[in-house]
PDB file of C-alpha atoms in Angstrom:
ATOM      1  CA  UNK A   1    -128.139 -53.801 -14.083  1.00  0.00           C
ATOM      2  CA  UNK A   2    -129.804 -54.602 -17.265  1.00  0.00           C
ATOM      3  CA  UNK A   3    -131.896 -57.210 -17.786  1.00  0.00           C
ATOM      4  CA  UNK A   4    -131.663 -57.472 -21.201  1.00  0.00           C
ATOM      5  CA  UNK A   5    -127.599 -58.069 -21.566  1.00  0.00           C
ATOM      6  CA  UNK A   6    -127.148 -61.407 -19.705  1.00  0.00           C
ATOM      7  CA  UNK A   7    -123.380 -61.630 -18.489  1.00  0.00           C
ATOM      8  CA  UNK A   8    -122.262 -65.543 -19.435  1.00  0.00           C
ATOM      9  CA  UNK A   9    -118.957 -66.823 -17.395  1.00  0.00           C
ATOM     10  CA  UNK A  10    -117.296 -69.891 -18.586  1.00  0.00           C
ATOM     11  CA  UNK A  11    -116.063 -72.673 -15.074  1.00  0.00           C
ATOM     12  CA  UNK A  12    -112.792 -74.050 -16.124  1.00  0.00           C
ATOM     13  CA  UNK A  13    -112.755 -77.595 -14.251  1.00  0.00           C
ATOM     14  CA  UNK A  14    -109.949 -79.936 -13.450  1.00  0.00           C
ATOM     15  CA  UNK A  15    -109.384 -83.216 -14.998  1.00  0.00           C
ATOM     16  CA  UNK A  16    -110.640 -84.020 -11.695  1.00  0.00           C
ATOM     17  CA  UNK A  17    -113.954 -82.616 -11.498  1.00  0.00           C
ATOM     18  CA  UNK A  18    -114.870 -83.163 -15.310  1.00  0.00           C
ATOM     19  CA  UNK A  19    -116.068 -86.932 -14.755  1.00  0.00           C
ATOM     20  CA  UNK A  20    -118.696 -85.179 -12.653  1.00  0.00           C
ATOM     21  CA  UNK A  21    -119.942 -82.567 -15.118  1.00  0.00           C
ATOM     22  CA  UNK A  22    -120.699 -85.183 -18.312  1.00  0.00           C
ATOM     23  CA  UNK A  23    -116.548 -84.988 -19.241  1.00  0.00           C
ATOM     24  CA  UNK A  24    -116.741 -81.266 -19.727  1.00  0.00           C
ATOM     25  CA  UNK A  25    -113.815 -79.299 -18.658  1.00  0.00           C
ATOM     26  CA  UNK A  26    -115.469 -76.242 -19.533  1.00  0.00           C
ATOM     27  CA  UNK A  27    -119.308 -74.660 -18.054  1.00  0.00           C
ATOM     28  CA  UNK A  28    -120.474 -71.561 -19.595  1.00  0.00           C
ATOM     29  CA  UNK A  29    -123.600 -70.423 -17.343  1.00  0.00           C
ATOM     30  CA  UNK A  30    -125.396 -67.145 -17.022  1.00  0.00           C
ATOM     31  CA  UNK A  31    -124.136 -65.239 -14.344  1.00  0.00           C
ATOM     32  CA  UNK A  32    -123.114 -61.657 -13.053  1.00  0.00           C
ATOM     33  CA  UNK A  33    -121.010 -62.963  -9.505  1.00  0.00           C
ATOM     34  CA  UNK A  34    -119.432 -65.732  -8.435  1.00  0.00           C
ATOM     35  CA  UNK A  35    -122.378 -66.669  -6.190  1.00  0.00           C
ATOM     36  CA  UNK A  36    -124.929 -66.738  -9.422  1.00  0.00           C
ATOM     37  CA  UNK A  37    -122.540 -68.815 -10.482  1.00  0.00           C
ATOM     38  CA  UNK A  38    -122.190 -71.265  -8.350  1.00  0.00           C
ATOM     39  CA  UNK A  39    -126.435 -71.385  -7.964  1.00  0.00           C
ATOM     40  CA  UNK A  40    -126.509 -72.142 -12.119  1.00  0.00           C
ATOM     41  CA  UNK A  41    -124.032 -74.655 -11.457  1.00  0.00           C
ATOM     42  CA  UNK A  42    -126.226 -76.017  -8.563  1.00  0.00           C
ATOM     43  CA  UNK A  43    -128.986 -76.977 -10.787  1.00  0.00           C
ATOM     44  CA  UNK A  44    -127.481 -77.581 -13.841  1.00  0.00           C
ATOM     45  CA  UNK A  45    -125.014 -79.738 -12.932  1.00  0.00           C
ATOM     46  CA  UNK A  46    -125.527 -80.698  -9.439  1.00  0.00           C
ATOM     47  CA  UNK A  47    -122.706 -83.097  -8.924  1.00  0.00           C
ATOM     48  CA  UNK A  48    -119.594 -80.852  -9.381  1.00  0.00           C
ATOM     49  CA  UNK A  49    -121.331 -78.033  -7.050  1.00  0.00           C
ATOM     50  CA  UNK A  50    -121.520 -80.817  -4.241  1.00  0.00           C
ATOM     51  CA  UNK A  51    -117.847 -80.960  -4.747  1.00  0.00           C
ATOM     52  CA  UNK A  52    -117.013 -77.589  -4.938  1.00  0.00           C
ATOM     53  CA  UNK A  53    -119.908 -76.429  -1.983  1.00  0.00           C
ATOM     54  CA  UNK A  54    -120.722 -77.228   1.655  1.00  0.00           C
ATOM     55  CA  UNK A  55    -124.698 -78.116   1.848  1.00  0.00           C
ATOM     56  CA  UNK A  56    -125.077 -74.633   3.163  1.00  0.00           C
ATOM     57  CA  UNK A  57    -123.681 -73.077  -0.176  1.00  0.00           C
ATOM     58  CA  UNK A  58    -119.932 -72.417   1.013  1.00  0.00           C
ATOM     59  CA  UNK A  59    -116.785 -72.916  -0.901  1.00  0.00           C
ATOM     60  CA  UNK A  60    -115.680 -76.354   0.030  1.00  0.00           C
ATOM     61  CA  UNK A  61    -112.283 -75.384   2.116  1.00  0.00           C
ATOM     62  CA  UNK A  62    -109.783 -77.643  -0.137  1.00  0.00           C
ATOM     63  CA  UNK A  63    -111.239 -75.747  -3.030  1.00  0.00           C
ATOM     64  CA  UNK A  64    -109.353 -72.353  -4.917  1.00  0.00           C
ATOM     65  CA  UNK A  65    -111.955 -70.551  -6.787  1.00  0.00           C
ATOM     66  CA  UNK A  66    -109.733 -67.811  -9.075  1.00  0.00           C
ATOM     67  CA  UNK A  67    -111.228 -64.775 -10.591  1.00  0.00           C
ATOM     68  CA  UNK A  68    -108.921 -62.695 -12.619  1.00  0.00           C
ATOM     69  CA  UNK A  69    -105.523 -64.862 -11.165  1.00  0.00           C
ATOM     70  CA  UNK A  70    -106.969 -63.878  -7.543  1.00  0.00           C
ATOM     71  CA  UNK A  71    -108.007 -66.315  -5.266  1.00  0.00           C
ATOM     72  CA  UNK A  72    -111.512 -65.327  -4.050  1.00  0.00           C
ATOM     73  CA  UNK A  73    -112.390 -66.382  -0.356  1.00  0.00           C
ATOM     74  CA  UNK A  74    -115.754 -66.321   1.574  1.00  0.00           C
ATOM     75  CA  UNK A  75    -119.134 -63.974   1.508  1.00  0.00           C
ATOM     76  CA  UNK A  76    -116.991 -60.960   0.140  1.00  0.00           C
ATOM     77  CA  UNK A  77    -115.511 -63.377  -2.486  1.00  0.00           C
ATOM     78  CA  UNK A  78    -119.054 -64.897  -3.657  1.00  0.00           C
ATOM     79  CA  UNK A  79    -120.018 -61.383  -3.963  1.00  0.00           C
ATOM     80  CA  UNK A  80    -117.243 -60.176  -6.928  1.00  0.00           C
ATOM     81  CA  UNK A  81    -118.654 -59.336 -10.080  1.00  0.00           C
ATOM     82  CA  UNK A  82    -117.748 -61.450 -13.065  1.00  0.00           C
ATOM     83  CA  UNK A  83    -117.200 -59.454 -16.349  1.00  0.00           C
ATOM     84  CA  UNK A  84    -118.683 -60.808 -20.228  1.00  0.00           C
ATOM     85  CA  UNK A  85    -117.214 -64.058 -20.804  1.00  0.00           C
ATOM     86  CA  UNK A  86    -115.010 -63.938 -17.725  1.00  0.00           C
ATOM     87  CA  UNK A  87    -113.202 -67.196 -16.873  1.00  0.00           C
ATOM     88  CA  UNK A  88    -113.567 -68.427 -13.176  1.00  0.00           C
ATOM     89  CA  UNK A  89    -110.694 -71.219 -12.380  1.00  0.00           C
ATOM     90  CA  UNK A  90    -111.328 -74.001 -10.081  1.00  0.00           C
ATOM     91  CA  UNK A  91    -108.292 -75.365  -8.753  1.00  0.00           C
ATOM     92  CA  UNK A  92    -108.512 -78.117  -6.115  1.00  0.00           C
ATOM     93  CA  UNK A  93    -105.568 -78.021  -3.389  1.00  0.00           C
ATOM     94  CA  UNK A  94    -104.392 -82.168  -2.755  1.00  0.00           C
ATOM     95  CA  UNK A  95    -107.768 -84.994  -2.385  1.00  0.00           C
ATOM     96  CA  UNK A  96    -107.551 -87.391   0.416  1.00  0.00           C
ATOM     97  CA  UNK A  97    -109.791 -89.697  -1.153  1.00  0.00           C
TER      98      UNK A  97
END
């Protein structure tokens, strides 16, 4: 891959998850997989990647991560290649707060 055309994805957040990401519903970060991703998201907004990851870097098992309307799951999900200005969809299933 080429270094020189940097692949930006924009997060799509629930209502939910926005108070923890300054009141955006939207994150554009520099990324070419879901796991880059969720790393950008990790430092630069640390908050909604401790709701959306285990400590060990895992998808968080009441959260839907969608690529492309298809639910991505696990190592083999983290690993699918995100396309120029691809949208990745968080959806939370129900919070037991």
């Amino acid at each position: 891959m080429s270094d020189s055309a940097k692949v930006t994805a924009t997060l799509r957040l629930p209502s939910t998850l926005s108070a923890y990401s300054g009141g955006k519903s939207q994150i554009t970060v520099e990324a070419e997989t879901v796991e880059q991703l969720l790393n950008a998201l990790h430092k630069e907004h640390p908050l909604v990647w401790e709701r959306l990851c285990t400590e060990q870097g895992a998808i968080r098992e009441h959260v839907r991560i969608f690529v492309n309307n298809q639910l991505i799951s696990g190592d083999e999900g983290l690993k699918t290649v995100l396309s120029p200005g691809q949208e990745v969809i968080v959806l939370p299933t129900t919070f037991n707060a």
